[in-house]
Amino acid sequence: ITEEPGLQAPLFLLFLIMYLTTTLGNLALIILIVLNSHLHTPMYFFLFNLSFIDLSYSSVITPKMLMNFLVKKNVISYTGCMTQLYFFCFFGISECYMLTAMAYDRYVAICNPLLYNIVMSPRVCFYLMLGSYFIGLSGAMIHTGCMLRLTFCDANTINHYFCDLLPLLQLSCTSTYVNEIELFVVVGKDIVVPTTIILTSYGFILCTIFQVKSTESKYKAFSTCSSHLLAVSLFFGSSAFMYLQPSSAGSMGKEKFSSLFYTIVVPMMNPLIYSLRNRD
């Protein structure tokens, strides 16, 4: 993140506190949802999976980054780097579609409340969860497979705090044209498709809310959706800034700052957003 010696210790403490908050917050949500039978509903089923993804997602990146603040020579093996890239892609893409499933859940709950238990049956919830993980798995295999076809024969210093797609492409001494096309198509699909579904869901939700006469009911509906909207905005906004722009645009410093949001800040914020704004 920085080569300034004076910033190493403060940044280590800052990110250590953030990681501990992420771990404790998501573990607390997971344990509460499992133990409390009142929380065995579709909304909390998806929240359980989101917390699991956030915990795993953060653990793929942050511990290694924290170690790099303490050691003088920051080294990761080729195998370790590709493994980190694979799991980063897997959990990142899975989170995109888990947030989409949560938007669909909110749409059904507000727009079709009488059919909610039928539409969001345990089987449907299971298939939505399975679909999110399957798309994450296939996306991670595509990204990692395309990266494995490249040859890294000269520079071996990754200008980033983890093995991300764009910094690794900069190290290749063979053509990355196919990888750049694949990156734009796959990442574009994983950002544009979920965003479109989420915005469409909230378009219908807003239409339904404005038709409700009771102020209390409107407030309840808005408060139910606001947590999810905030989480979606943070995650998709920072991801789109990082990946949906030409590789020459912007400096790596800005891209690192953007990466901090969706790899460290968002996994920490999600349990706070969903618990502090939630009576249950």
Tab-separated table of N, CA and C in Angstrom, residues 128-270:
chain	number	residue	atom	x	y	z
A	128	LEU	N	-31.159	-20.256	-5.260
A	128	LEU	CA	-30.547	-18.932	-5.425
A	128	LEU	C	-29.156	-18.902	-4.809
A	129	MET	N	-29.021	-19.507	-3.624
A	129	MET	CA	-27.706	-19.582	-2.975
A	129	MET	C	-26.744	-20.422	-3.823
A	130	LEU	N	-27.227	-21.586	-4.271
A	130	LEU	CA	-26.387	-22.478	-5.072
A	130	LEU	C	-25.960	-21.800	-6.370
A	131	GLY	N	-26.899	-21.067	-6.992
A	131	GLY	CA	-26.579	-20.347	-8.223
A	131	GLY	C	-25.516	-19.294	-8.018
A	132	SER	N	-25.577	-18.585	-6.894
A	132	SER	CA	-24.580	-17.548	-6.586
A	132	SER	C	-23.187	-18.155	-6.470
A	133	TYR	N	-23.098	-19.283	-5.744
A	133	TYR	CA	-21.794	-19.928	-5.577
A	133	TYR	C	-21.310	-20.559	-6.889
A	134	PHE	N	-22.233	-21.093	-7.678
A	134	PHE	CA	-21.832	-21.724	-8.950
A	134	PHE	C	-21.277	-20.675	-9.928
A	135	ILE	N	-21.937	-19.516	-10.015
A	135	ILE	CA	-21.444	-18.445	-10.902
A	135	ILE	C	-20.087	-17.948	-10.406
A	136	GLY	N	-19.942	-17.857	-9.071
A	136	GLY	CA	-18.650	-17.470	-8.503
A	136	GLY	C	-17.567	-18.473	-8.831
A	137	LEU	N	-17.904	-19.757	-8.737
A	137	LEU	CA	-16.947	-20.832	-9.034
A	137	LEU	C	-16.515	-20.804	-10.495
A	138	SER	N	-17.494	-20.685	-11.403
A	138	SER	CA	-17.166	-20.678	-12.836
A	138	SER	C	-16.387	-19.429	-13.224
A	139	GLY	N	-16.773	-18.270	-12.675
A	139	GLY	CA	-16.051	-17.026	-12.956
A	139	GLY	C	-14.610	-17.086	-12.483
A	140	ALA	N	-14.405	-17.644	-11.283
A	140	ALA	CA	-13.045	-17.767	-10.737
A	140	ALA	C	-12.193	-18.693	-11.589
A	141	MET	N	-12.792	-19.767	-12.089
A	141	MET	CA	-12.052	-20.705	-12.944
A	141	MET	C	-11.656	-20.040	-14.259
A	142	ILE	N	-12.549	-19.223	-14.819
A	142	ILE	CA	-12.244	-18.529	-16.082
A	142	ILE	C	-11.107	-17.533	-15.874
A	143	HIS	N	-11.222	-16.695	-14.827
A	143	HIS	CA	-10.190	-15.679	-14.563
A	143	HIS	C	-8.833	-16.331	-14.301
A	144	THR	N	-8.826	-17.341	-13.432
A	144	THR	CA	-7.555	-17.983	-13.066
A	144	THR	C	-6.984	-18.773	-14.242
A	145	GLY	N	-7.859	-19.436	-14.999
A	145	GLY	CA	-7.392	-20.182	-16.168
A	145	GLY	C	-6.736	-19.284	-17.200
A	146	CYS	N	-7.340	-18.123	-17.449
A	146	CYS	CA	-6.755	-17.172	-18.401
A	146	CYS	C	-5.434	-16.602	-17.878
A	147	MET	N	-5.334	-16.442	-16.558
A	147	MET	CA	-4.080	-15.932	-15.988
A	147	MET	C	-2.974	-16.976	-16.074
A	148	LEU	N	-3.325	-18.252	-15.928
A	148	LEU	CA	-2.331	-19.329	-15.971
A	148	LEU	C	-1.722	-19.502	-17.363
A	149	ARG	N	-2.424	-19.055	-18.402
A	149	ARG	CA	-1.906	-19.188	-19.773
A	149	ARG	C	-0.806	-18.174	-20.069
A	150	LEU	N	-0.675	-17.137	-19.235
A	150	LEU	CA	0.338	-16.099	-19.456
A	150	LEU	C	1.705	-16.555	-18.976
A	151	THR	N	2.724	-15.944	-19.540
A	151	THR	CA	4.102	-16.209	-19.124
A	151	THR	C	4.645	-14.989	-18.382
A	152	PHE	N	5.183	-15.215	-17.193
A	152	PHE	CA	5.810	-14.144	-16.402
A	152	PHE	C	7.307	-14.439	-16.377
A	153	CYS	N	8.046	-13.745	-17.243
A	153	CYS	CA	9.448	-14.142	-17.423
A	153	CYS	C	10.446	-13.076	-17.003
A	154	ASP	N	9.973	-11.917	-16.579
A	154	ASP	CA	10.926	-10.851	-16.241
A	154	ASP	C	10.575	-10.227	-14.898
A	155	ALA	N	9.731	-9.210	-14.918
A	155	ALA	CA	9.371	-8.518	-13.678
A	155	ALA	C	8.549	-9.447	-12.781
A	156	ASN	N	8.828	-9.397	-11.485
A	156	ASN	CA	8.086	-10.259	-10.555
A	156	ASN	C	7.600	-9.497	-9.321
A	157	THR	N	7.552	-8.178	-9.422
A	157	THR	CA	7.074	-7.362	-8.310
A	157	THR	C	5.659	-6.882	-8.607
A	158	ILE	N	4.694	-7.353	-7.823
A	158	ILE	CA	3.288	-6.977	-8.010
A	158	ILE	C	3.059	-5.611	-7.356
A	159	ASN	N	2.642	-4.655	-8.153
A	159	ASN	CA	2.389	-3.306	-7.638
A	159	ASN	C	0.994	-3.235	-7.019
A	160	HIS	N	0.809	-4.034	-5.951
A	160	HIS	CA	-0.484	-4.091	-5.281
A	160	HIS	C	-0.285	-4.797	-3.945
A	161	TYR	N	-1.338	-4.824	-3.112
A	161	TYR	CA	-1.196	-5.485	-1.813
A	161	TYR	C	-1.754	-6.916	-1.824
A	162	PHE	N	-2.240	-7.375	-2.986
A	162	PHE	CA	-2.621	-8.774	-3.137
A	162	PHE	C	-2.601	-9.110	-4.627
A	163	CYS	N	-2.795	-10.387	-4.951
A	163	CYS	CA	-2.726	-10.839	-6.347
A	163	CYS	C	-4.045	-10.548	-7.045
A	164	ASP	N	-4.181	-9.335	-7.538
A	164	ASP	CA	-5.378	-8.921	-8.262
A	164	ASP	C	-5.147	-9.091	-9.757
A	165	LEU	N	-6.216	-9.051	-10.520
A	165	LEU	CA	-6.145	-9.325	-11.962
A	165	LEU	C	-5.319	-8.299	-12.727
A	166	LEU	N	-5.639	-7.013	-12.567
A	166	LEU	CA	-4.966	-5.974	-13.357
A	166	LEU	C	-3.469	-5.865	-13.056
A	167	PRO	N	-3.038	-5.845	-11.773
A	167	PRO	CA	-1.592	-5.781	-11.513
A	167	PRO	C	-0.832	-6.987	-12.057
A	168	LEU	N	-1.458	-8.166	-12.062
A	168	LEU	CA	-0.785	-9.347	-12.602
A	168	LEU	C	-0.637	-9.265	-14.120
A	169	LEU	N	-1.640	-8.697	-14.782
A	169	LEU	CA	-1.558	-8.536	-16.239
A	169	LEU	C	-0.380	-7.644	-16.620
A	170	GLN	N	-0.079	-6.653	-15.773
A	170	GLN	CA	1.020	-5.722	-16.067
A	170	GLN	C	2.383	-6.408	-16.014
A	171	LEU	N	2.459	-7.583	-15.374
A	171	LEU	CA	3.741	-8.281	-15.241
A	171	LEU	C	4.010	-9.264	-16.378
A	172	SER	N	3.004	-9.523	-17.201
A	172	SER	CA	3.155	-10.529	-18.249
A	172	SER	C	4.066	-10.029	-19.373
A	173	CYS	N	4.912	-10.947	-19.886
A	173	CYS	CA	5.764	-10.591	-21.025
A	173	CYS	C	5.213	-11.186	-22.314
A	174	THR	N	3.995	-11.750	-22.250
A	174	THR	CA	3.293	-12.191	-23.451
A	174	THR	C	2.039	-11.346	-23.626
A	175	SER	N	1.398	-11.465	-24.768
A	175	SER	CA	0.232	-10.642	-25.078
A	175	SER	C	-0.911	-10.903	-24.086
A	176	THR	N	-1.500	-9.817	-23.587
A	176	THR	CA	-2.609	-9.931	-22.635
A	176	THR	C	-3.937	-9.524	-23.280
A	177	TYR	N	-3.971	-9.449	-24.596
A	177	TYR	CA	-5.175	-8.984	-25.302
A	177	TYR	C	-6.391	-9.855	-24.975
A	178	VAL	N	-6.204	-11.174	-25.050
A	178	VAL	CA	-7.303	-12.107	-24.755
A	178	VAL	C	-7.767	-11.928	-23.314
A	179	ASN	N	-6.800	-11.771	-22.396
A	179	ASN	CA	-7.141	-11.596	-20.976
A	179	ASN	C	-7.925	-10.316	-20.741
A	180	GLU	N	-7.538	-9.253	-21.433
A	180	GLU	CA	-8.232	-7.981	-21.243
A	180	GLU	C	-9.667	-8.054	-21.765
A	181	ILE	N	-9.855	-8.735	-22.891
A	181	ILE	CA	-11.212	-8.933	-23.421
A	181	ILE	C	-12.035	-9.777	-22.446
A	182	GLU	N	-11.430	-10.875	-21.987
A	182	GLU	CA	-12.113	-11.766	-21.029
A	182	GLU	C	-12.456	-11.018	-19.742
A	183	LEU	N	-11.527	-10.209	-19.270
A	183	LEU	CA	-11.735	-9.454	-18.033
A	183	LEU	C	-12.894	-8.477	-18.184
A	184	PHE	N	-12.902	-7.760	-19.296
A	184	PHE	CA	-13.959	-6.757	-19.513
A	184	PHE	C	-15.322	-7.431	-19.656
A	185	VAL	N	-15.369	-8.568	-20.367
A	185	VAL	CA	-16.647	-9.258	-20.600
A	185	VAL	C	-17.172	-9.892	-19.312
A	186	VAL	N	-16.316	-10.672	-18.633
A	186	VAL	CA	-16.762	-11.419	-17.448
A	186	VAL	C	-17.049	-10.483	-16.276
A	187	VAL	N	-16.120	-9.562	-16.005
A	187	VAL	CA	-16.340	-8.626	-14.899
A	187	VAL	C	-17.514	-7.702	-15.229
A	188	GLY	N	-17.589	-7.271	-16.491
A	188	GLY	CA	-18.715	-6.424	-16.905
A	188	GLY	C	-20.040	-7.123	-16.674
A	189	LYS	N	-20.097	-8.418	-17.043
A	189	LYS	CA	-21.313	-9.215	-16.816
A	189	LYS	C	-21.633	-9.330	-15.331
A	190	ASP	N	-20.599	-9.542	-14.510
A	190	ASP	CA	-20.809	-9.743	-13.071
A	190	ASP	C	-21.108	-8.445	-12.315
A	191	ILE	N	-20.943	-7.313	-12.981
A	191	ILE	CA	-21.318	-6.035	-12.363
A	191	ILE	C	-22.612	-5.507	-12.973
A	192	VAL	N	-22.700	-5.544	-14.313
A	192	VAL	CA	-23.858	-4.954	-15.004
A	192	VAL	C	-25.131	-5.765	-14.769
A	193	VAL	N	-25.062	-7.111	-14.901
A	193	VAL	CA	-26.265	-7.946	-14.747
A	193	VAL	C	-26.850	-7.845	-13.336
A	194	PRO	N	-26.046	-8.061	-12.270
A	194	PRO	CA	-26.610	-7.902	-10.929
A	194	PRO	C	-27.130	-6.488	-10.663
A	195	THR	N	-26.378	-5.466	-11.122
A	195	THR	CA	-26.817	-4.084	-10.901
A	195	THR	C	-28.156	-3.823	-11.577
A	196	THR	N	-28.328	-4.321	-12.797
A	196	THR	CA	-29.591	-4.144	-13.521
A	196	THR	C	-30.752	-4.808	-12.784
A	197	ILE	N	-30.521	-6.035	-12.310
A	197	ILE	CA	-31.574	-6.757	-11.577
A	197	ILE	C	-31.915	-6.036	-10.274
A	198	ILE	N	-30.883	-5.559	-9.577
A	198	ILE	CA	-31.103	-4.863	-8.302
A	198	ILE	C	-31.866	-3.561	-8.532
A	199	LEU	N	-31.461	-2.775	-9.544
A	199	LEU	CA	-32.143	-1.502	-9.820
A	199	LEU	C	-33.585	-1.735	-10.263
A	200	THR	N	-33.810	-2.783	-11.065
A	200	THR	CA	-35.174	-3.112	-11.490
A	200	THR	C	-36.033	-3.499	-10.291
A	201	SER	N	-35.459	-4.321	-9.394
A	201	SER	CA	-36.188	-4.725	-8.185
A	201	SER	C	-36.578	-3.514	-7.354
A	202	TYR	N	-35.628	-2.590	-7.179
A	202	TYR	CA	-35.908	-1.414	-6.356
A	202	TYR	C	-36.815	-0.415	-7.074
A	203	GLY	N	-36.837	-0.470	-8.397
A	203	GLY	CA	-37.803	0.346	-9.145
A	203	GLY	C	-39.225	-0.081	-8.823
A	204	PHE	N	-39.462	-1.395	-8.840
A	204	PHE	CA	-40.782	-1.922	-8.471
A	204	PHE	C	-41.092	-1.668	-6.999
A	205	ILE	N	-40.061	-1.790	-6.145
A	205	ILE	CA	-40.255	-1.558	-4.709
A	205	ILE	C	-40.686	-0.122	-4.452
A	206	LEU	N	-40.015	0.847	-5.108
A	206	LEU	CA	-40.355	2.264	-4.925
A	206	LEU	C	-41.784	2.551	-5.387
A	207	CYS	N	-42.168	1.969	-6.530
A	207	CYS	CA	-43.544	2.157	-7.034
A	207	CYS	C	-44.564	1.655	-6.013
A	208	THR	N	-44.256	0.508	-5.413
A	208	THR	CA	-45.164	-0.065	-4.414
A	208	THR	C	-45.217	0.796	-3.158
A	209	ILE	N	-44.051	1.281	-2.714
A	209	ILE	CA	-43.991	2.095	-1.489
A	209	ILE	C	-44.769	3.390	-1.653
A	210	PHE	N	-44.646	4.027	-2.809
A	210	PHE	CA	-45.334	5.307	-3.034
A	210	PHE	C	-46.858	5.149	-3.091
A	211	GLN	N	-47.304	3.930	-3.352
A	211	GLN	CA	-48.746	3.683	-3.385
A	211	GLN	C	-49.321	3.431	-1.991
A	212	VAL	N	-48.434	3.191	-1.010
A	212	VAL	CA	-48.887	2.941	0.367
A	212	VAL	C	-49.231	4.273	1.030
A	213	LYS	N	-50.368	4.338	1.688
A	213	LYS	CA	-50.812	5.591	2.305
A	213	LYS	C	-50.222	5.780	3.703
A	214	SER	N	-50.019	4.707	4.422
A	214	SER	CA	-49.519	4.792	5.795
A	214	SER	C	-48.056	5.235	5.829
A	215	THR	N	-47.780	6.312	6.581
A	215	THR	CA	-46.403	6.812	6.715
A	215	THR	C	-45.528	5.800	7.443
A	216	GLU	N	-46.102	5.144	8.430
A	216	GLU	CA	-45.347	4.160	9.203
A	216	GLU	C	-44.925	2.978	8.327
A	217	SER	N	-45.836	2.533	7.463
A	217	SER	CA	-45.521	1.417	6.557
A	217	SER	C	-44.440	1.811	5.550
A	218	LYS	N	-44.514	3.066	5.057
A	218	LYS	CA	-43.491	3.561	4.133
A	218	LYS	C	-42.114	3.570	4.812
A	219	TYR	N	-42.085	4.077	6.050
A	219	TYR	CA	-40.823	4.157	6.786
A	219	TYR	C	-40.247	2.758	7.020
A	220	LYS	N	-41.128	1.808	7.384
A	220	LYS	CA	-40.678	0.440	7.628
A	220	LYS	C	-40.080	-0.176	6.364
A	221	ALA	N	-40.744	0.071	5.227
A	221	ALA	CA	-40.246	-0.470	3.949
A	221	ALA	C	-38.904	0.151	3.570
A	222	PHE	N	-38.795	1.480	3.739
A	222	PHE	CA	-37.543	2.162	3.417
A	222	PHE	C	-36.403	1.683	4.313
A	223	SER	N	-36.688	1.526	5.611
A	223	SER	CA	-35.648	1.099	6.549
A	223	SER	C	-35.200	-0.333	6.259
A	224	THR	N	-36.137	-1.160	5.769
A	224	THR	CA	-35.796	-2.542	5.407
A	224	THR	C	-34.825	-2.586	4.230
A	225	CYS	N	-35.019	-1.671	3.279
A	225	CYS	CA	-34.221	-1.683	2.044
A	225	CYS	C	-32.936	-0.858	2.136
A	226	SER	N	-32.901	0.117	3.033
A	226	SER	CA	-31.767	1.056	3.061
A	226	SER	C	-30.449	0.368	3.362
A	227	SER	N	-30.471	-0.634	4.258
A	227	SER	CA	-29.234	-1.350	4.590
A	227	SER	C	-28.660	-2.048	3.364
A	228	HIS	N	-29.542	-2.728	2.640
A	228	HIS	CA	-29.098	-3.449	1.451
A	228	HIS	C	-28.601	-2.495	0.372
A	229	LEU	N	-29.285	-1.386	0.171
A	229	LEU	CA	-28.874	-0.398	-0.837
A	229	LEU	C	-27.506	0.184	-0.524
A	230	LEU	N	-27.248	0.457	0.752
A	230	LEU	CA	-25.951	1.007	1.167
A	230	LEU	C	-24.842	-0.004	0.885
A	231	ALA	N	-25.068	-1.279	1.232
A	231	ALA	CA	-24.073	-2.329	0.987
A	231	ALA	C	-23.808	-2.498	-0.502
A	232	VAL	N	-24.876	-2.473	-1.299
A	232	VAL	CA	-24.745	-2.610	-2.759
A	232	VAL	C	-23.962	-1.445	-3.353
A	233	SER	N	-24.258	-0.230	-2.911
A	233	SER	CA	-23.587	0.964	-3.439
A	233	SER	C	-22.091	0.922	-3.170
A	234	LEU	N	-21.712	0.545	-1.957
A	234	LEU	CA	-20.287	0.478	-1.598
A	234	LEU	C	-19.562	-0.581	-2.422
A	235	PHE	N	-20.163	-1.758	-2.532
A	235	PHE	CA	-19.485	-2.877	-3.190
A	235	PHE	C	-19.391	-2.692	-4.697
A	236	PHE	N	-20.537	-2.413	-5.343
A	236	PHE	CA	-20.540	-2.306	-6.805
A	236	PHE	C	-19.875	-1.022	-7.277
A	237	GLY	N	-19.999	0.047	-6.518
A	237	GLY	CA	-19.375	1.318	-6.898
A	237	GLY	C	-17.861	1.210	-6.964
A	238	SER	N	-17.257	0.657	-5.902
A	238	SER	CA	-15.796	0.523	-5.869
A	238	SER	C	-15.306	-0.517	-6.879
A	239	SER	N	-16.083	-1.602	-7.088
A	239	SER	CA	-15.682	-2.630	-8.063
A	239	SER	C	-15.711	-2.084	-9.484
A	240	ALA	N	-16.764	-1.333	-9.817
A	240	ALA	CA	-16.885	-0.769	-11.162
A	240	ALA	C	-15.757	0.218	-11.438
A	241	PHE	N	-15.393	1.028	-10.435
A	241	PHE	CA	-14.302	1.994	-10.605
A	241	PHE	C	-12.986	1.288	-10.890
A	242	MET	N	-12.790	0.124	-10.267
A	242	MET	CA	-11.533	-0.606	-10.416
A	242	MET	C	-11.434	-1.296	-11.774
A	243	TYR	N	-12.513	-1.947	-12.222
A	243	TYR	CA	-12.411	-2.847	-13.369
A	243	TYR	C	-13.011	-2.320	-14.665
A	244	LEU	N	-14.033	-1.488	-14.591
A	244	LEU	CA	-14.705	-1.045	-15.817
A	244	LEU	C	-14.151	0.274	-16.323
A	245	GLN	N	-12.836	0.329	-16.468
A	245	GLN	CA	-12.183	1.478	-17.073
A	245	GLN	C	-10.952	0.973	-17.811
A	246	PRO	N	-10.472	1.714	-18.809
A	246	PRO	CA	-9.277	1.283	-19.534
A	246	PRO	C	-8.096	1.127	-18.590
A	247	SER	N	-7.220	0.154	-18.883
A	247	SER	CA	-6.092	-0.122	-17.995
A	247	SER	C	-5.142	1.056	-17.878
A	248	SER	N	-5.118	1.933	-18.869
A	248	SER	CA	-4.214	3.081	-18.833
A	248	SER	C	-4.786	4.239	-18.021
A	249	ALA	N	-6.111	4.216	-17.824
A	249	ALA	CA	-6.755	5.330	-17.122
A	249	ALA	C	-6.522	5.212	-15.634
A	250	GLY	N	-6.148	6.342	-15.008
A	250	GLY	CA	-5.976	6.354	-13.558
A	250	GLY	C	-4.656	5.731	-13.146
A	251	SER	N	-4.204	6.060	-11.958
A	251	SER	CA	-2.963	5.503	-11.442
A	251	SER	C	-3.260	4.281	-10.595
A	252	MET	N	-2.224	3.454	-10.362
A	252	MET	CA	-2.403	2.277	-9.530
A	252	MET	C	-2.705	2.681	-8.090
A	253	GLY	N	-2.258	3.886	-7.686
A	253	GLY	CA	-2.558	4.373	-6.342
A	253	GLY	C	-4.058	4.510	-6.124
A	254	LYS	N	-4.761	5.070	-7.120
A	254	LYS	CA	-6.221	5.210	-7.034
A	254	LYS	C	-6.894	3.844	-7.050
A	255	GLU	N	-6.349	2.934	-7.852
A	255	GLU	CA	-6.935	1.590	-7.935
A	255	GLU	C	-6.751	0.834	-6.631
A	256	LYS	N	-5.610	1.027	-5.975
A	256	LYS	CA	-5.398	0.404	-4.661
A	256	LYS	C	-6.407	0.942	-3.654
A	257	PHE	N	-6.622	2.260	-3.683
A	257	PHE	CA	-7.579	2.882	-2.761
A	257	PHE	C	-8.978	2.344	-3.004
A	258	SER	N	-9.346	2.176	-4.273
A	258	SER	CA	-10.645	1.610	-4.616
A	258	SER	C	-10.744	0.165	-4.139
A	259	SER	N	-9.665	-0.593	-4.298
A	259	SER	CA	-9.649	-2.000	-3.873
A	259	SER	C	-9.858	-2.135	-2.370
A	260	LEU	N	-9.319	-1.176	-1.610
A	260	LEU	CA	-9.478	-1.229	-0.154
A	260	LEU	C	-10.951	-1.253	0.246
A	261	PHE	N	-11.791	-0.571	-0.539
A	261	PHE	CA	-13.215	-0.508	-0.211
A	261	PHE	C	-13.867	-1.876	-0.316
A	262	TYR	N	-13.684	-2.553	-1.484
A	262	TYR	CA	-14.427	-3.805	-1.660
A	262	TYR	C	-13.731	-5.016	-1.058
A	263	THR	N	-12.459	-4.912	-0.670
A	263	THR	CA	-11.785	-6.056	-0.048
A	263	THR	C	-11.742	-5.963	1.474
A	264	ILE	N	-11.733	-4.750	2.033
A	264	ILE	CA	-11.563	-4.602	3.485
A	264	ILE	C	-12.709	-3.831	4.132
A	265	VAL	N	-13.083	-2.686	3.541
A	265	VAL	CA	-14.098	-1.832	4.166
A	265	VAL	C	-15.490	-2.468	4.083
A	266	VAL	N	-15.891	-2.944	2.897
A	266	VAL	CA	-17.240	-3.515	2.710
A	266	VAL	C	-17.478	-4.742	3.595
A	267	PRO	N	-16.541	-5.737	3.656
A	267	PRO	CA	-16.767	-6.872	4.565
A	267	PRO	C	-16.885	-6.456	6.028
A	268	MET	N	-16.230	-5.350	6.402
A	268	MET	CA	-16.348	-4.856	7.779
A	268	MET	C	-17.670	-4.133	7.992
A	269	MET	N	-18.122	-3.381	6.974
A	269	MET	CA	-19.324	-2.557	7.110
A	269	MET	C	-20.613	-3.373	7.071
A	270	ASN	N	-20.629	-4.452	6.284
A	270	ASN	CA	-21.874	-5.212	6.112
A	270	ASN	C	-22.513	-5.673	7.421
